[in-house]
Amino acid sequence: MGLFSKFRSKDKDREDEERLQAEQQEPPDEEQDEDWDEALAAEAMAAAEDAPEEVSVPEPEPEPEPEPEPVPAPAPEKKPEKKKKGLLSGLFAAFSRVDEDFLEELEERLILADAGVEVAETAVEALRKEKGLKGDAVQDKLVDILTEEMEKAGPPVLHLDTKPAVIIMVGVNGVGKTTTIGKLAKIFAGQGKKVLLCAADTFRAAAAEQLGIWAQRTGADIVRHGEGGDPGAVVFDACNAAKARGSDIIIVDTAGRLHNKQNLMNELTKLTKIVGRELPGADCEILLVLDATTGQNGLIQAEQFAGAAGVTGIVLTKLDGTAKGGVVFSIAQRLGVPVKLVGVGEGVDDLKVFDAREFAEDMVR
């Protein structure tokens, strides 16, 4: 092969190589583009199928707002209690004027109210002189008569001016002596007085413990001995303790005793003598506690206790129920002993100074 032929062969090879490179650089046609797009879409779908499913987490629901607390309805107004009708009020509804029929009915009702025959006769005789009275004037006059009968025994005043002064509580079991002592202690403590309680009831089981509870409640001091001890020794120690401690008031609780047991009644006389000896000149009130429901039996008790202990006043308890309480008229008239205090409920503040006119009003109207 000639030299020229060799160069031409090389040129041809070079042209073929350049043509091949040019073909490779040319863009693909539209069909190739479509194939390429389909391939990309298929890859995308396959990737989506292989990808884990997204778990949608629900957004937390907002907490409900708390409902407003219901506003309590206003309490209904407490209606004032109706005044309890007096034991004699029905009499005035049946009679409009003072005549013999009225006076006869009045006498009977006073006796049934435990006022006693003597008081009933006194009231009837006084009204007989007022036959011209009518309507409310009759009630007013009867209130005046009954009030006057009770006030004859003296005013409801506790004479406790010395330091110390003494109150001795007497009466049968179950009338409320210890409870009355607790109420008195609270009253005196509220007045700034220093109170000393004397547990001279050494016969009744747990009597000293019960009095001790009242001492704690009222801030009072207490002197007590063991059960079955000598009541006189307890009173002796209480008198000397009061002098040492500067007490203003000594309140002595005594054993409940039947008014027909002479030996026990004599014990009361002994206690009063000890007080007089240890505290000469001291004011001493001896208060007989009576149950307002006992009726004329209360008069018998008052007579016996007055003879043994020199009772200076009456405390009438349980006057808040159906008690008639008319016995206070008989006690005032026959013994001349005034009612000084009345218990009108079980609360610690339910001990009141006796008001004769108010008592008569409640009985009549």
mmCIF file with all atom_site columns, N, CA and C in Angstrom, residues 30 51 67 74-75 89 94 124 157 165 181 195 198 204 211 229 232 246 254 265 273 279 341 345 348 365:
data_model
loop_
_atom_site.group_PDB
_atom_site.id
_atom_site.type_symbol
_atom_site.label_atom_id
_atom_site.label_alt_id
_atom_site.label_comp_id
_atom_site.label_asym_id
_atom_site.label_entity_id
_atom_site.label_seq_id
_atom_site.pdbx_PDB_ins_code
_atom_site.Cartn_x
_atom_site.Cartn_y
_atom_site.Cartn_z
_atom_site.occupancy
_atom_site.B_iso_or_equiv
_atom_site.pdbx_formal_charge
_atom_site.auth_seq_id
_atom_site.auth_comp_id
_atom_site.auth_asym_id
_atom_site.auth_atom_id
_atom_site.pdbx_PDB_model_num
ATOM 1  N N  . GLU A 1 30  ? -38.000  12.403 21.423  1.00 0.00 ? 30  GLU A N  1
ATOM 2  C CA . GLU A 1 30  ? -39.169  12.502 22.311  1.00 0.00 ? 30  GLU A CA 1
ATOM 3  C C  . GLU A 1 30  ? -39.552  11.162 22.892  1.00 0.00 ? 30  GLU A C  1
ATOM 4  N N  . ALA A 1 51  ? -41.707  2.786  51.424  1.00 0.00 ? 51  ALA A N  1
ATOM 5  C CA . ALA A 1 51  ? -41.589  3.691  52.600  1.00 0.00 ? 51  ALA A CA 1
ATOM 6  C C  . ALA A 1 51  ? -42.626  3.310  53.663  1.00 0.00 ? 51  ALA A C  1
ATOM 7  N N  . GLU A 1 67  ? -66.904  23.070 85.035  1.00 0.00 ? 67  GLU A N  1
ATOM 8  C CA . GLU A 1 67  ? -68.200  23.722 85.198  1.00 0.00 ? 67  GLU A CA 1
ATOM 9  C C  . GLU A 1 67  ? -68.205  24.576 86.457  1.00 0.00 ? 67  GLU A C  1
ATOM 10 N N  . PRO A 1 74  ? -80.128  30.474 98.673  1.00 0.00 ? 74  PRO A N  1
ATOM 11 C CA . PRO A 1 74  ? -80.167  31.109 99.998  1.00 0.00 ? 74  PRO A CA 1
ATOM 12 C C  . PRO A 1 74  ? -81.058  30.331 100.945 1.00 0.00 ? 74  PRO A C  1
ATOM 13 N N  . ALA A 1 75  ? -80.563  30.192 102.184 1.00 0.00 ? 75  ALA A N  1
ATOM 14 C CA . ALA A 1 75  ? -81.332  29.459 103.188 1.00 0.00 ? 75  ALA A CA 1
ATOM 15 C C  . ALA A 1 75  ? -82.645  30.179 103.451 1.00 0.00 ? 75  ALA A C  1
ATOM 16 N N  . SER A 1 89  ? -104.397 30.768 129.082 1.00 0.00 ? 89  SER A N  1
ATOM 17 C CA . SER A 1 89  ? -104.835 31.601 127.954 1.00 0.00 ? 89  SER A CA 1
ATOM 18 C C  . SER A 1 89  ? -106.194 31.161 127.408 1.00 0.00 ? 89  SER A C  1
ATOM 19 N N  . ALA A 1 94  ? -112.735 31.765 126.425 1.00 0.00 ? 94  ALA A N  1
ATOM 20 C CA . ALA A 1 94  ? -114.086 31.260 126.710 1.00 0.00 ? 94  ALA A CA 1
ATOM 21 C C  . ALA A 1 94  ? -114.930 32.261 127.506 1.00 0.00 ? 94  ALA A C  1
ATOM 22 N N  . VAL A 1 124 ? -108.333 34.258 143.157 1.00 0.00 ? 124 VAL A N  1
ATOM 23 C CA . VAL A 1 124 ? -109.772 34.345 142.911 1.00 0.00 ? 124 VAL A CA 1
ATOM 24 C C  . VAL A 1 124 ? -110.403 35.445 143.755 1.00 0.00 ? 124 VAL A C  1
ATOM 25 N N  . VAL A 1 157 ? -81.936  37.868 143.762 1.00 0.00 ? 157 VAL A N  1
ATOM 26 C CA . VAL A 1 157 ? -80.565  38.396 143.803 1.00 0.00 ? 157 VAL A CA 1
ATOM 27 C C  . VAL A 1 157 ? -79.666  37.398 144.538 1.00 0.00 ? 157 VAL A C  1
ATOM 28 N N  . ALA A 1 165 ? -66.825  34.070 148.215 1.00 0.00 ? 165 ALA A N  1
ATOM 29 C CA . ALA A 1 165 ? -68.229  33.817 148.539 1.00 0.00 ? 165 ALA A CA 1
ATOM 30 C C  . ALA A 1 165 ? -68.525  32.366 148.169 1.00 0.00 ? 165 ALA A C  1
ATOM 31 N N  . ILE A 1 181 ? -74.346  23.896 138.075 1.00 0.00 ? 181 ILE A N  1
ATOM 32 C CA . ILE A 1 181 ? -73.044  24.372 138.564 1.00 0.00 ? 181 ILE A CA 1
ATOM 33 C C  . ILE A 1 181 ? -72.159  24.788 137.391 1.00 0.00 ? 181 ILE A C  1
ATOM 34 N N  . VAL A 1 195 ? -63.153  31.086 139.759 1.00 0.00 ? 195 VAL A N  1
ATOM 35 C CA . VAL A 1 195 ? -64.115  30.136 140.322 1.00 0.00 ? 195 VAL A CA 1
ATOM 36 C C  . VAL A 1 195 ? -63.398  28.872 140.762 1.00 0.00 ? 195 VAL A C  1
ATOM 37 N N  . CYS A 1 198 ? -66.065  22.609 144.081 1.00 0.00 ? 198 CYS A N  1
ATOM 38 C CA . CYS A 1 198 ? -65.825  21.675 145.187 1.00 0.00 ? 198 CYS A CA 1
ATOM 39 C C  . CYS A 1 198 ? -66.680  20.430 144.955 1.00 0.00 ? 198 CYS A C  1
ATOM 40 N N  . ARG A 1 204 ? -72.009  9.469  144.597 1.00 0.00 ? 204 ARG A N  1
ATOM 41 C CA . ARG A 1 204 ? -72.402  9.050  143.248 1.00 0.00 ? 204 ARG A CA 1
ATOM 42 C C  . ARG A 1 204 ? -71.170  8.746  142.409 1.00 0.00 ? 204 ARG A C  1
ATOM 43 N N  . LEU A 1 211 ? -67.884  16.744 137.263 1.00 0.00 ? 211 LEU A N  1
ATOM 44 C CA . LEU A 1 211 ? -67.612  18.126 137.661 1.00 0.00 ? 211 LEU A CA 1
ATOM 45 C C  . LEU A 1 211 ? -66.270  18.586 137.102 1.00 0.00 ? 211 LEU A C  1
ATOM 46 N N  . GLY A 1 229 ? -65.250  9.261  149.840 1.00 0.00 ? 229 GLY A N  1
ATOM 47 C CA . GLY A 1 229 ? -64.583  10.047 150.874 1.00 0.00 ? 229 GLY A CA 1
ATOM 48 C C  . GLY A 1 229 ? -65.575  10.868 151.698 1.00 0.00 ? 229 GLY A C  1
ATOM 49 N N  . GLY A 1 232 ? -67.356  16.431 154.109 1.00 0.00 ? 232 GLY A N  1
ATOM 50 C CA . GLY A 1 232 ? -66.910  17.534 154.949 1.00 0.00 ? 232 GLY A CA 1
ATOM 51 C C  . GLY A 1 232 ? -65.442  17.848 154.736 1.00 0.00 ? 232 GLY A C  1
ATOM 52 N N  . GLY A 1 246 ? -56.783  32.761 146.138 1.00 0.00 ? 246 GLY A N  1
ATOM 53 C CA . GLY A 1 246 ? -57.450  34.021 145.849 1.00 0.00 ? 246 GLY A CA 1
ATOM 54 C C  . GLY A 1 246 ? -58.707  33.870 145.015 1.00 0.00 ? 246 GLY A C  1
ATOM 55 N N  . THR A 1 254 ? -73.126  18.910 146.029 1.00 0.00 ? 254 THR A N  1
ATOM 56 C CA . THR A 1 254 ? -73.414  17.954 147.106 1.00 0.00 ? 254 THR A CA 1
ATOM 57 C C  . THR A 1 254 ? -74.142  16.744 146.539 1.00 0.00 ? 254 THR A C  1
ATOM 58 N N  . MET A 1 265 ? -79.730  14.411 155.218 1.00 0.00 ? 265 MET A N  1
ATOM 59 C CA . MET A 1 265 ? -80.061  15.828 155.406 1.00 0.00 ? 265 MET A CA 1
ATOM 60 C C  . MET A 1 265 ? -79.182  16.434 156.492 1.00 0.00 ? 265 MET A C  1
ATOM 61 N N  . LYS A 1 273 ? -71.941  24.249 158.372 1.00 0.00 ? 273 LYS A N  1
ATOM 62 C CA . LYS A 1 273 ? -71.179  24.639 159.561 1.00 0.00 ? 273 LYS A CA 1
ATOM 63 C C  . LYS A 1 273 ? -69.693  24.732 159.263 1.00 0.00 ? 273 LYS A C  1
ATOM 64 N N  . LEU A 1 279 ? -64.678  30.008 156.809 1.00 0.00 ? 279 LEU A N  1
ATOM 65 C CA . LEU A 1 279 ? -64.791  31.305 156.118 1.00 0.00 ? 279 LEU A CA 1
ATOM 66 C C  . LEU A 1 279 ? -65.776  32.187 156.875 1.00 0.00 ? 279 LEU A C  1
ATOM 67 N N  . LEU A 1 341 ? -83.077  31.634 140.003 1.00 0.00 ? 341 LEU A N  1
ATOM 68 C CA . LEU A 1 341 ? -82.586  31.277 138.672 1.00 0.00 ? 341 LEU A CA 1
ATOM 69 C C  . LEU A 1 341 ? -83.524  30.255 138.044 1.00 0.00 ? 341 LEU A C  1
ATOM 70 N N  . GLY A 1 345 ? -83.310  25.536 129.165 1.00 0.00 ? 345 GLY A N  1
ATOM 71 C CA . GLY A 1 345 ? -82.819  24.701 128.075 1.00 0.00 ? 345 GLY A CA 1
ATOM 72 C C  . GLY A 1 345 ? -81.584  23.953 128.519 1.00 0.00 ? 345 GLY A C  1
ATOM 73 N N  . VAL A 1 348 ? -75.421  25.717 127.555 1.00 0.00 ? 348 VAL A N  1
ATOM 74 C CA . VAL A 1 348 ? -74.653  26.274 128.666 1.00 0.00 ? 348 VAL A CA 1
ATOM 75 C C  . VAL A 1 348 ? -75.080  27.698 128.999 1.00 0.00 ? 348 VAL A C  1
ATOM 76 N N  . ARG A 1 365 ? -100.974 34.475 129.410 1.00 0.00 ? 365 ARG A N  1
ATOM 77 C CA . ARG A 1 365 ? -101.304 34.879 128.034 1.00 0.00 ? 365 ARG A CA 1
ATOM 78 C C  . ARG A 1 365 ? -101.052 33.765 127.022 1.00 0.00 ? 365 ARG A C  1
#
